[in-house]
XYZ file of N, CA and C in Angstrom:
396
model
N 35.383 34.745 -49.817
C 34.595 34.850 -48.561
C 34.669 33.486 -47.773
N 35.170 33.581 -46.497
C 35.211 32.412 -45.673
C 34.004 32.596 -44.797
N 33.699 31.325 -44.247
C 32.756 31.267 -43.030
C 33.195 30.850 -41.932
N 32.988 31.699 -41.032
C 33.493 31.325 -39.592
C 32.795 30.304 -38.856
N 33.702 29.525 -37.893
C 32.945 28.670 -37.160
C 32.830 29.223 -35.602
N 31.627 28.556 -35.020
C 31.566 29.253 -33.651
C 31.902 27.942 -32.726
N 32.440 26.893 -33.260
C 32.913 25.816 -32.422
C 34.375 25.912 -31.794
N 34.665 25.776 -30.363
C 35.950 26.008 -30.108
C 36.888 24.912 -30.625
N 37.810 25.180 -30.931
C 39.149 24.059 -31.412
C 39.076 23.091 -30.284
N 38.896 21.575 -30.892
C 38.873 20.407 -29.941
C 39.873 20.410 -29.026
N 40.200 19.967 -27.762
C 40.908 19.988 -26.674
C 41.748 21.148 -26.545
N 41.302 22.268 -26.951
C 42.034 23.484 -26.443
C 41.717 23.945 -25.184
N 40.425 23.970 -24.841
C 40.024 24.887 -23.726
C 39.552 23.773 -22.598
N 39.560 22.383 -22.740
C 39.013 21.701 -21.795
C 37.533 21.272 -22.212
N 36.882 20.569 -21.172
C 35.542 20.518 -20.978
C 34.708 21.799 -21.095
N 33.605 21.633 -21.826
C 32.599 22.982 -21.506
C 31.963 22.958 -20.476
N 31.154 23.969 -19.967
C 30.429 23.739 -18.656
C 29.116 23.039 -19.208
N 28.734 22.978 -20.089
C 27.712 21.845 -20.215
C 28.112 20.623 -19.928
N 28.968 20.260 -20.371
C 29.552 18.553 -20.531
C 29.503 18.346 -18.953
N 30.248 19.206 -18.351
C 30.329 19.121 -16.570
C 28.817 19.112 -15.917
N 27.981 19.947 -16.436
C 26.664 19.989 -15.660
C 25.806 18.758 -16.436
N 26.062 18.116 -17.249
C 25.265 16.807 -17.757
C 25.936 15.634 -17.030
N 27.102 15.676 -16.785
C 27.577 14.593 -16.090
C 26.951 14.456 -14.435
N 27.017 15.656 -14.197
C 26.620 15.968 -12.639
C 25.105 15.546 -12.460
N 24.652 15.950 -13.534
C 22.931 15.567 -13.463
C 22.903 13.995 -13.557
N 23.666 13.441 -14.456
C 23.570 12.153 -14.350
C 24.010 11.445 -13.130
N 25.054 11.537 -12.661
C 25.444 11.037 -11.439
C 24.193 11.361 -10.249
N 23.877 12.510 -10.291
C 22.935 12.866 -9.156
C 21.537 11.930 -9.608
N 21.134 11.793 -10.862
C 19.912 11.192 -10.866
C 20.188 9.686 -10.788
N 21.361 9.338 -10.802
C 21.494 7.770 -10.659
C 21.380 7.509 -9.110
N 22.094 8.163 -8.527
C 22.011 8.033 -6.861
C 20.693 8.370 -6.424
N 19.893 9.457 -6.642
C 18.581 9.470 -6.460
C 17.716 8.029 -6.643
N 17.949 7.433 -7.888
C 17.294 6.543 -8.243
C 17.442 5.264 -7.583
N 18.913 4.986 -7.215
C 19.167 3.715 -6.337
C 18.620 4.291 -4.899
N 18.533 5.258 -4.439
C 18.022 5.571 -3.139
C 16.516 5.393 -3.004
N 15.993 5.813 -4.070
C 14.369 5.737 -4.255
C 13.775 4.239 -4.386
N 14.666 3.084 -5.087
C 14.357 1.947 -5.115
C 14.769 1.255 -3.971
N 15.728 1.656 -3.526
C 15.978 1.096 -1.907
C 15.012 1.188 -0.920
N 14.243 2.453 -1.072
C 13.131 2.880 -0.196
C 12.128 2.273 -0.565
N 11.918 1.883 -1.592
C 10.576 1.119 -2.051
C 10.689 -0.241 -1.736
N 11.831 -0.710 -1.909
C 12.205 -2.072 -1.543
C 12.012 -2.450 -0.096
N 12.452 -1.468 0.673
C 12.271 -1.504 2.436
C 10.737 -1.390 2.899
N 10.000 -0.627 2.366
C 8.634 -0.703 2.574
C 8.048 -1.800 2.050
N 8.278 -2.400 0.788
C 7.689 -3.678 0.286
C 7.861 -4.575 1.327
N 9.347 -4.795 1.622
C 9.424 -5.852 2.609
C 8.778 -5.699 3.943
N 8.992 -4.603 4.297
C 8.331 -4.374 5.765
C 7.049 -4.759 5.555
N 6.208 -4.259 4.744
C 4.764 -4.479 4.817
C 4.513 -6.239 4.486
N 5.242 -6.956 3.675
C 4.843 -8.089 3.286
C 5.536 -8.929 4.490
N 6.661 -8.991 5.282
C 7.237 -9.876 5.998
C 6.829 -9.360 7.424
N 6.350 -8.440 7.703
C 6.079 -8.104 8.804
C 4.706 -8.025 9.179
N 3.814 -8.047 8.209
C 2.589 -8.090 8.527
C 1.936 -9.860 8.825
N 1.678 -9.743 10.114
C 1.555 -10.953 10.601
C 0.126 -11.668 10.755
N -0.893 -10.438 10.057
C -2.396 -11.006 10.121
C -2.629 -10.279 8.773
N -3.702 -10.975 8.041
C -4.258 -10.729 6.832
C -5.642 -11.330 6.589
N -6.476 -10.764 5.804
C -7.845 -11.477 5.790
C -8.367 -11.307 4.448
N -9.419 -11.873 4.035
C -10.063 -11.623 2.702
C -11.665 -11.966 3.010
N -12.341 -11.057 2.559
C -13.782 -11.164 2.457
C -14.324 -12.239 1.288
N -14.976 -13.314 1.980
C -15.197 -14.441 0.845
C -16.547 -13.927 0.488
N -17.575 -13.295 1.323
C -18.809 -12.988 0.931
C -19.635 -12.114 1.817
N -20.620 -11.793 1.697
C -21.494 -10.932 2.497
C -23.147 -10.914 2.374
N -23.781 -10.639 3.356
C -25.393 -10.763 3.101
C -25.839 -9.483 3.745
N -26.596 -8.831 3.109
C -27.097 -7.469 3.394
C -28.618 -7.820 4.140
N -28.989 -6.836 5.308
C -30.441 -6.587 5.727
C -30.406 -5.265 5.984
N -31.731 -4.756 6.715
C -31.887 -3.395 6.849
C -30.898 -2.646 7.714
N -30.447 -3.609 8.844
C -29.841 -2.795 9.854
C -28.395 -3.621 9.995
N -28.044 -4.382 9.216
C -26.847 -5.058 9.419
C -26.105 -5.540 8.161
N -24.771 -6.239 8.260
C -24.314 -6.894 7.176
C -23.564 -8.242 7.760
N -23.867 -9.229 7.271
C -23.255 -10.537 7.661
C -21.910 -10.696 6.718
N -20.759 -10.691 7.208
C -19.585 -10.708 6.476
C -18.741 -12.196 6.781
N -18.597 -12.765 5.745
C -18.035 -14.071 5.765
C -16.155 -13.610 5.712
N -15.399 -13.591 6.636
C -14.066 -13.244 6.622
C -13.277 -14.579 6.845
N -12.145 -14.663 5.931
C -11.295 -15.856 5.985
C -9.829 -15.183 6.677
N -9.373 -15.438 7.881
C -8.221 -14.708 8.446
C -7.138 -15.702 8.607
N -5.812 -15.227 8.008
C -4.583 -15.851 7.884
C -3.855 -15.039 8.723
N -3.113 -15.977 10.088
C -2.317 -15.201 10.983
C -1.121 -16.255 11.322
N -0.264 -15.752 11.994
C 0.786 -16.430 12.565
C 0.119 -17.096 13.679
N 0.600 -18.243 14.489
C 0.139 -18.789 15.542
C 0.496 -17.928 16.542
N -0.536 -17.800 17.470
C -0.402 -16.984 18.827
C -0.504 -15.399 18.487
N -0.598 -15.084 17.368
C -0.880 -13.594 16.928
C -2.312 -13.195 17.321
N -2.136 -12.144 18.124
C -3.774 -11.532 18.523
C -3.777 -10.060 17.882
N -4.774 -10.103 17.035
C -5.221 -8.650 16.030
C -6.602 -8.754 15.951
N -6.872 -7.552 14.994
C -8.252 -7.406 14.677
C -8.166 -6.762 13.290
N -9.270 -7.085 12.544
C -9.674 -6.620 11.483
C -10.826 -5.409 11.421
N -10.656 -4.525 10.490
C -11.693 -3.534 10.402
C -12.402 -3.746 9.028
N -13.802 -3.697 9.207
C -14.847 -3.748 8.238
C -15.797 -2.618 8.039
N -15.998 -2.623 6.841
C -17.038 -1.306 6.794
C -17.782 -1.581 5.622
N -19.173 -0.858 5.713
C -20.422 -0.872 4.938
C -20.553 0.144 4.238
N -21.094 0.433 3.131
C -21.529 1.617 2.414
C -22.809 1.361 1.898
N -23.649 2.680 1.806
C -24.979 2.607 1.094
C -24.820 2.619 -0.440
N -26.002 2.602 -0.877
C -25.915 2.714 -2.299
C -25.220 4.009 -2.947
N -25.569 5.214 -2.292
C -24.996 6.573 -2.559
C -23.636 6.705 -2.152
N -22.987 5.594 -1.616
C -21.593 5.775 -1.302
C -21.198 6.303 0.255
N -22.098 6.438 1.152
C -22.082 7.148 2.540
C -21.720 5.900 3.266
N -20.691 5.966 4.161
C -20.342 4.907 5.095
C -21.557 4.641 6.046
N -22.113 3.564 6.472
C -23.298 3.249 7.250
C -22.959 2.556 8.347
N -21.672 1.852 8.468
C -21.044 0.828 9.338
C -19.588 0.746 9.270
N -19.064 0.542 10.590
C -17.552 0.368 10.613
C -17.279 -0.480 11.664
N -16.770 -1.338 11.699
C -16.082 -1.913 13.026
C -14.972 -2.831 13.099
N -14.216 -3.191 14.357
C -13.220 -4.199 14.509
C -13.563 -5.329 14.996
N -13.282 -6.506 14.430
C -13.351 -7.680 14.869
C -11.988 -8.405 15.317
N -11.901 -8.870 16.584
C -10.704 -9.614 17.317
C -10.705 -10.900 17.007
N -9.535 -11.318 16.415
C -9.235 -12.880 16.371
C -8.192 -13.059 17.283
N -8.497 -13.716 18.329
C -7.420 -14.087 19.474
C -7.115 -15.463 19.467
N -7.784 -16.432 18.461
C -7.476 -18.043 18.517
C -6.069 -18.083 18.287
N -5.465 -19.420 18.525
C -4.273 -19.842 18.391
C -3.926 -20.382 16.730
N -5.121 -20.506 16.162
C -5.163 -21.221 14.923
C -4.435 -20.292 13.796
N -4.084 -20.876 12.894
C -3.243 -19.940 11.759
C -4.441 -19.413 10.730
N -5.261 -20.281 10.743
C -6.492 -19.769 9.679
C -7.891 -19.845 10.564
N -8.584 -18.722 10.281
C -9.870 -18.537 10.972
C -11.063 -18.141 9.951
N -11.955 -19.069 9.733
C -13.167 -18.880 8.930
C -14.196 -18.390 9.666
N -14.736 -17.033 9.594
C -15.634 -16.750 10.607
C -16.608 -15.647 9.979
N -17.983 -15.755 10.198
C -18.963 -14.985 9.784
C -19.167 -13.752 10.769
N -19.078 -12.518 10.559
C -19.200 -11.535 11.690
C -20.284 -10.854 11.160
N -21.163 -10.147 12.268
C -22.236 -9.306 11.894
C -21.753 -7.930 12.064
N -21.945 -6.974 11.020
C -21.613 -5.470 11.113
C -23.254 -4.975 11.071
N -23.260 -4.426 12.264
C -24.448 -3.451 12.669
C -24.305 -2.264 11.618
N -25.026 -1.598 10.982
C -25.235 -0.641 10.157
C -26.662 0.297 10.386
N -26.418 1.661 10.086
C -27.414 2.669 10.376
C -28.442 2.776 9.437
N -28.141 2.232 8.100
C -29.254 1.964 7.263
C -28.688 0.840 6.540
N -29.486 0.541 5.461
C -29.176 -0.535 4.521
C -27.878 -0.208 3.699
N -27.043 -1.219 4.281
C -25.573 -1.306 3.222
C -25.783 -2.205 2.125
N -24.812 -1.884 1.221
C -25.026 -2.374 -0.155
C -23.623 -2.907 -0.487
N -22.696 -2.913 0.497
C -21.253 -3.527 0.324
C -20.758 -4.064 1.781
N -19.536 -4.537 1.790
C -18.643 -4.997 2.816
C -17.448 -4.735 2.259
N -16.641 -4.048 2.905
C -14.995 -3.825 2.596
C -14.210 -4.294 3.717
N -13.056 -4.825 3.522
C -12.015 -5.055 4.539
C -11.142 -4.081 4.553
N -11.171 -3.148 5.327
C -10.532 -2.000 5.519
C -8.909 -2.481 5.565
N -8.670 -3.103 6.631
C -7.486 -3.736 6.792
C -7.250 -4.403 8.181
N -5.943 -5.129 8.560
C -5.993 -5.921 9.895
C -4.546 -5.511 10.268
N -4.668 -5.627 11.599
C -3.390 -5.246 12.505
C -3.211 -6.003 13.712
N -2.018 -6.145 14.106
C -1.618 -6.763 15.430
C -1.607 -5.934 16.333
N -1.865 -6.595 17.824
C -1.806 -5.710 18.829
C -0.523 -5.289 19.414
């Protein structure tokens, strides 16, 4: 008795459809990967290179109806912009939010701003900075 083989003879019928599909999927995957990396790179460059104003919260001090926030702002000379700061209560509810303008020509601004709150704030968070 002999056993029959289910494999086709090598080279007789060309590539199987599975091999063609695998190659197509690899090419499509490679193209999509390159496009995705390019898109991520473009967004990263745009965010870093085009952001002309940035800030950092150095510290804050809370009271019953306000939060004093110490901000250090870095910006290009002559750039006018604003930074948004918010405060939350102990339970996580937002109790204050305000925009603070920075119109000075200096490239580094070190300033303490006062954020009015509706109740006692337990935090101070820099939401973001934007140019005009």
